[in-house]
mmCIF file of C-alpha atoms in Angstrom:
data_model
loop_
_atom_site.group_PDB
_atom_site.id
_atom_site.type_symbol
_atom_site.label_atom_id
_atom_site.label_comp_id
_atom_site.label_asym_id
_atom_site.label_seq_id
_atom_site.Cartn_x
_atom_site.Cartn_y
_atom_site.Cartn_z
ATOM 1 C CA MET A 1 89.591 116.374 156.898
ATOM 2 C CA THR A 2 89.495 118.139 153.605
ATOM 3 C CA ARG A 3 93.279 119.877 153.155
ATOM 4 C CA GLY A 4 92.862 123.720 152.565
ATOM 5 C CA GLN A 5 93.596 126.018 149.575
ATOM 6 C CA PHE A 6 96.837 127.646 148.931
ATOM 7 C CA ILE A 7 96.777 130.652 147.063
ATOM 8 C CA VAL A 8 99.110 133.960 146.368
ATOM 9 C CA ILE A 9 98.635 137.010 144.734
ATOM 10 C CA GLU A 10 101.788 138.326 142.848
ATOM 11 C CA GLY A 11 102.340 141.050 140.546
ATOM 12 C CA SER A 12 104.640 144.357 140.709
ATOM 13 C CA ASP A 13 104.352 147.515 142.885
ATOM 14 C CA GLY A 14 101.634 149.493 141.831
ATOM 15 C CA SER A 15 99.413 146.857 140.478
ATOM 16 C CA GLY A 16 96.857 146.542 142.877
ATOM 17 C CA LYS A 17 98.080 143.556 144.298
ATOM 18 C CA SER A 18 97.598 144.653 148.193
ATOM 19 C CA THR A 19 93.953 146.190 147.243
ATOM 20 C CA GLN A 20 92.934 142.651 145.869
ATOM 21 C CA PHE A 21 94.557 141.055 148.829
ATOM 22 C CA LYS A 22 92.392 143.075 151.423
ATOM 23 C CA LEU A 23 89.394 142.140 148.846
ATOM 24 C CA LEU A 24 89.758 138.708 149.210
ATOM 25 C CA VAL A 25 90.566 138.740 153.175
ATOM 26 C CA ASP A 26 87.220 140.790 154.029
ATOM 27 C CA TYR A 27 85.239 138.249 151.357
ATOM 28 C CA LEU A 28 86.789 135.088 153.823
ATOM 29 C CA THR A 29 86.079 136.843 156.850
ATOM 30 C CA SER A 30 82.554 138.014 155.810
ATOM 31 C CA HIS A 31 81.609 134.030 155.055
ATOM 32 C CA ASN A 32 82.862 132.423 157.886
ATOM 33 C CA ILE A 33 85.553 131.097 155.909
ATOM 34 C CA PRO A 34 88.441 129.650 157.967
ATOM 35 C CA PHE A 35 92.004 131.177 156.830
ATOM 36 C CA THR A 36 94.922 132.552 157.423
ATOM 37 C CA SER A 37 97.114 135.276 155.731
ATOM 38 C CA HIS A 38 100.871 135.781 155.519
ATOM 39 C CA HIS A 39 102.828 138.503 153.971
ATOM 40 C CA PHE A 40 106.443 137.521 152.302
ATOM 41 C CA PRO A 41 109.044 138.158 153.249
ATOM 42 C CA ARG A 42 108.292 138.540 156.854
ATOM 43 C CA TYR A 43 109.990 141.634 157.710
ATOM 44 C CA GLU A 44 109.180 141.034 161.623
ATOM 45 C CA GLU A 45 110.900 137.269 161.919
ATOM 46 C CA PRO A 46 114.486 136.306 161.903
ATOM 47 C CA SER A 47 114.567 134.113 158.799
ATOM 48 C CA SER A 48 114.259 137.633 157.123
ATOM 49 C CA TYR A 49 117.291 138.698 158.361
ATOM 50 C CA PHE A 50 119.412 138.368 154.915
ATOM 51 C CA VAL A 51 116.569 140.104 153.116
ATOM 52 C CA LYS A 52 116.606 143.026 155.168
ATOM 53 C CA GLU A 53 120.017 143.639 154.896
ATOM 54 C CA TYR A 54 119.741 142.935 150.855
ATOM 55 C CA LEU A 55 116.814 145.651 150.332
ATOM 56 C CA ARG A 56 119.031 148.212 152.356
ATOM 57 C CA GLY A 57 121.601 147.486 149.838
ATOM 58 C CA ALA A 58 124.884 145.973 152.695
ATOM 59 C CA TYR A 59 125.780 143.736 150.195
ATOM 60 C CA GLY A 60 126.005 145.951 147.338
ATOM 61 C CA SER A 61 123.254 146.717 144.428
ATOM 62 C CA GLY A 62 120.912 144.130 143.202
ATOM 63 C CA GLU A 63 122.904 144.127 139.835
ATOM 64 C CA GLU A 64 125.879 143.685 141.442
ATOM 65 C CA LEU A 65 124.644 140.886 143.583
ATOM 66 C CA GLY A 66 123.076 139.155 140.245
ATOM 67 C CA ALA A 67 119.683 136.735 140.231
ATOM 68 C CA TYR A 68 120.764 133.968 142.273
ATOM 69 C CA LYS A 69 122.830 134.685 145.282
ATOM 70 C CA PRO A 70 119.601 137.331 146.497
ATOM 71 C CA SER A 71 117.066 134.488 145.817
ATOM 72 C CA LEU A 72 117.994 132.455 148.496
ATOM 73 C CA PHE A 73 117.904 135.161 150.693
ATOM 74 C CA TYR A 74 114.071 135.087 150.279
ATOM 75 C CA ALA A 75 113.581 131.633 149.932
ATOM 76 C CA LEU A 76 115.122 130.532 153.266
ATOM 77 C CA ASP A 77 112.521 133.042 154.640
ATOM 78 C CA ARG A 78 109.747 130.765 153.061
ATOM 79 C CA PHE A 79 111.478 127.405 154.087
ATOM 80 C CA GLN A 80 110.910 128.932 157.943
ATOM 81 C CA ALA A 81 107.502 129.636 157.289
ATOM 82 C CA GLY A 82 106.529 126.098 155.377
ATOM 83 C CA GLN A 83 105.718 123.806 158.211
ATOM 84 C CA GLY A 84 103.015 126.282 159.729
ATOM 85 C CA ILE A 85 101.537 126.590 156.319
ATOM 86 C CA ARG A 86 101.422 122.985 156.099
ATOM 87 C CA ASP A 87 99.964 123.127 159.367
ATOM 88 C CA GLU A 88 97.383 125.557 158.219
ATOM 89 C CA LEU A 89 96.224 123.346 155.154
ATOM 90 C CA ALA A 90 96.495 120.096 157.076
ATOM 91 C CA GLU A 91 93.477 121.966 159.412
ATOM 92 C CA GLY A 92 91.456 122.974 156.014
ATOM 93 C CA LYS A 93 92.300 126.497 156.121
ATOM 94 C CA ILE A 94 92.728 128.812 153.448
ATOM 95 C CA VAL A 95 96.152 130.197 153.230
ATOM 96 C CA LEU A 96 96.335 133.306 151.384
ATOM 97 C CA CYS A 97 100.054 134.645 150.613
ATOM 98 C CA ASP A 98 100.878 138.366 149.240
ATOM 99 C CA ARG A 99 103.893 137.529 147.329
ATOM 100 C CA TYR A 100 105.602 133.773 147.444
ATOM 101 C CA ILE A 101 108.413 132.295 144.976
ATOM 102 C CA GLY A 102 106.860 134.347 142.186
ATOM 103 C CA SER A 103 108.322 137.146 143.485
ATOM 104 C CA ASN A 104 111.469 135.799 143.816
ATOM 105 C CA MET A 105 111.326 135.061 140.141
ATOM 106 C CA ALA A 106 110.183 137.801 139.026
ATOM 107 C CA HIS A 107 112.413 140.879 141.012
ATOM 108 C CA GLN A 108 115.698 138.758 140.617
ATOM 109 C CA GLY A 109 114.971 136.674 137.390
ATOM 110 C CA HIS A 110 114.763 140.392 135.096
ATOM 111 C CA LYS A 111 118.763 141.277 136.048
ATOM 112 C CA LEU A 112 119.181 138.203 133.699
ATOM 113 C CA ALA A 113 119.803 139.543 129.590
ATOM 114 C CA SER A 114 118.321 137.017 127.703
ATOM 115 C CA GLU A 115 114.763 135.070 128.008
ATOM 116 C CA LYS A 116 117.047 131.442 128.287
ATOM 117 C CA GLU A 117 119.069 132.804 131.131
ATOM 118 C CA ARG A 118 115.536 133.598 132.580
ATOM 119 C CA THR A 119 114.270 130.374 131.895
ATOM 120 C CA ASP A 120 116.916 128.583 133.320
ATOM 121 C CA TYR A 121 117.002 130.612 136.276
ATOM 122 C CA PHE A 122 112.788 130.104 136.776
ATOM 123 C CA SER A 123 113.602 126.264 136.903
ATOM 124 C CA TRP A 124 116.534 126.773 138.869
ATOM 125 C CA LEU A 125 114.721 128.370 141.569
ATOM 126 C CA TYR A 126 111.586 125.727 141.486
ATOM 127 C CA ASP A 127 113.908 122.800 142.096
ATOM 128 C CA ILE A 128 115.917 125.251 144.904
ATOM 129 C CA GLU A 129 112.228 126.091 146.658
ATOM 130 C CA TYR A 130 109.989 122.973 146.216
ATOM 131 C CA GLY A 131 112.248 120.255 145.251
ATOM 132 C CA ILE A 132 115.566 120.707 147.768
ATOM 133 C CA LEU A 133 113.786 122.968 150.735
ATOM 134 C CA GLY A 134 110.689 121.227 149.900
ATOM 135 C CA ILE A 135 108.711 124.673 150.806
ATOM 136 C CA PRO A 136 104.802 124.016 150.559
ATOM 137 C CA LYS A 137 103.486 124.815 146.672
ATOM 138 C CA PRO A 138 100.550 126.774 146.273
ATOM 139 C CA ASP A 139 97.405 125.744 144.008
ATOM 140 C CA LEU A 140 97.328 128.979 142.389
ATOM 141 C CA ASN A 141 99.238 132.129 142.069
ATOM 142 C CA ILE A 142 97.411 135.070 140.581
ATOM 143 C CA VAL A 143 99.613 137.402 139.075
ATOM 144 C CA LEU A 144 98.003 141.383 138.621
ATOM 145 C CA SER A 145 99.458 142.567 135.436
ATOM 146 C CA ILE A 146 99.411 146.199 134.991
ATOM 147 C CA PRO A 147 101.874 148.414 132.535
ATOM 148 C CA ALA A 148 104.674 149.779 134.420
ATOM 149 C CA ASP A 149 104.208 153.364 133.196
ATOM 150 C CA ILE A 150 100.879 153.038 134.746
ATOM 151 C CA SER A 151 102.668 151.446 137.984
ATOM 152 C CA ILE A 152 105.026 154.126 138.642
ATOM 153 C CA LYS A 153 101.921 157.096 138.257
ATOM 154 C CA LEU A 154 99.900 154.929 140.841
ATOM 155 C CA MET A 155 103.243 154.779 142.919
ATOM 156 C CA THR A 156 104.007 158.321 142.765
ATOM 157 C CA GLN A 157 100.396 159.229 143.629
ATOM 158 C CA ARG A 158 100.142 157.095 146.825
ATOM 159 C CA ASP A 159 103.669 158.318 147.725
ATOM 160 C CA GLN A 160 102.430 162.207 147.903
ATOM 161 C CA GLU A 161 99.229 161.250 149.604
ATOM 162 C CA LYS A 162 101.338 159.209 152.246
ATOM 163 C CA ASN A 163 104.294 161.765 151.944
ATOM 164 C CA SER A 164 106.608 159.164 152.198
ATOM 165 C CA VAL A 165 109.808 158.175 149.673
ATOM 166 C CA LYS A 166 111.175 154.845 148.298
ATOM 167 C CA GLY A 167 112.265 152.806 150.859
ATOM 168 C CA ASP A 168 114.491 150.000 149.208
ATOM 169 C CA ILE A 169 117.105 149.331 146.359
ATOM 170 C CA HIS A 170 114.015 147.784 144.033
ATOM 171 C CA GLU A 171 111.489 150.404 144.873
ATOM 172 C CA ALA A 172 114.117 153.309 143.919
ATOM 173 C CA ASP A 173 114.586 151.918 140.353
ATOM 174 C CA PRO A 174 112.187 152.520 137.621
ATOM 175 C CA HIS A 175 113.721 150.099 135.288
ATOM 176 C CA HIS A 176 113.482 147.510 137.814
ATOM 177 C CA LEU A 177 109.437 147.990 137.492
ATOM 178 C CA GLU A 178 109.399 147.906 133.895
ATOM 179 C CA ARG A 179 111.484 144.657 133.896
ATOM 180 C CA SER A 180 109.620 142.780 136.445
ATOM 181 C CA THR A 181 106.564 143.254 135.235
ATOM 182 C CA ARG A 182 107.667 141.604 131.806
ATOM 183 C CA THR A 183 109.262 139.259 133.249
ATOM 184 C CA TYR A 184 105.915 138.038 135.401
ATOM 185 C CA ARG A 185 104.372 138.076 132.230
ATOM 186 C CA GLU A 186 107.155 135.223 131.407
ATOM 187 C CA ILE A 187 106.786 133.397 134.354
ATOM 188 C CA CYS A 188 103.018 132.670 133.513
ATOM 189 C CA GLN A 189 103.861 131.885 129.956
ATOM 190 C CA GLN A 190 105.931 129.055 131.323
ATOM 191 C CA PHE A 191 104.039 127.676 134.292
ATOM 192 C CA PRO A 192 100.645 127.990 133.083
ATOM 193 C CA GLU A 193 99.221 125.469 135.651
ATOM 194 C CA ASP A 194 100.775 127.546 138.177
ATOM 195 C CA PHE A 195 100.492 130.956 137.447
ATOM 196 C CA TRP A 196 97.359 132.752 136.312
ATOM 197 C CA LEU A 197 97.720 136.235 134.643
ATOM 198 C CA VAL A 198 94.874 139.061 135.214
ATOM 199 C CA ASP A 199 95.061 141.664 132.749
ATOM 200 C CA CYS A 200 94.040 144.691 135.118
ATOM 201 C CA MET A 201 93.375 146.480 131.787
ATOM 202 C CA GLU A 202 90.545 147.195 129.224
ATOM 203 C CA ASP A 203 90.368 149.900 126.421
ATOM 204 C CA GLU A 204 93.493 151.396 127.732
ATOM 205 C CA LYS A 205 92.075 152.212 130.840
ATOM 206 C CA LEU A 206 92.429 150.436 134.015
ATOM 207 C CA ARG A 207 89.646 147.819 134.840
ATOM 208 C CA PRO A 208 87.118 148.554 137.887
ATOM 209 C CA ILE A 209 88.889 146.942 141.360
ATOM 210 C CA ASN A 210 85.443 144.937 141.724
ATOM 211 C CA ALA A 211 85.124 143.632 138.544
ATOM 212 C CA ILE A 212 89.121 141.941 139.184
ATOM 213 C CA HIS A 213 87.660 140.732 142.405
ATOM 214 C CA GLU A 214 85.146 138.786 140.782
ATOM 215 C CA GLN A 215 86.913 137.569 138.216
ATOM 216 C CA ILE A 216 89.542 136.307 140.961
ATOM 217 C CA LEU A 217 86.133 134.472 143.065
ATOM 218 C CA SER A 218 84.961 133.460 140.151
ATOM 219 C CA ARG A 219 88.546 131.416 139.404
ATOM 220 C CA LEU A 220 88.739 130.268 143.162
ATOM 221 C CA ARG A 221 85.339 129.172 143.664
ATOM 222 C CA LEU A 222 85.806 129.065 147.694
ATOM 223 C CA THR A 223 82.201 129.038 148.286
#
């Protein structure tokens, strides 16, 4: 049986990641293409315990913990999910993930001051997750890119509509969003064969949602 395709949707908060993920799910469903979907971190699973404690601030602030230690919390959650993903791919299914190692790199790596420190950290995390832990490696990581100020406006509008508040130490920090947006671009530059940057802006305006979706479908060639 032909191995399935492993696809990840990445992007900073407010980039439209959830929307594009849902559109892909709807497309696969409507075309009767066998697939499974996963959202990381998997908050409903015991393997996300340290992630949840970290995000609620139980171990201190993100800056206090640095980049390396929290990265292990997220990596172990993916390690636990790894065998299931391998089985799904072996069955010929498309595996679609909302966030994966790229989120680890962006949301932790931005804490490092210099570009050299960040590139070293990216390489270290690649070795930890794909080498030492042996988690499955995606065929393509799609990174949705949008300026941080636009993301903040969209997130504020979303929170007002839902009458919700920022829930964790990342969402509560606008500087985190600005730096992680920049770091996602650096990741795409360092690993161009693994990460594909999709610019969600055109002429300083947000591109139509369907136009972005069609661009993604064109790259994936699912049918």
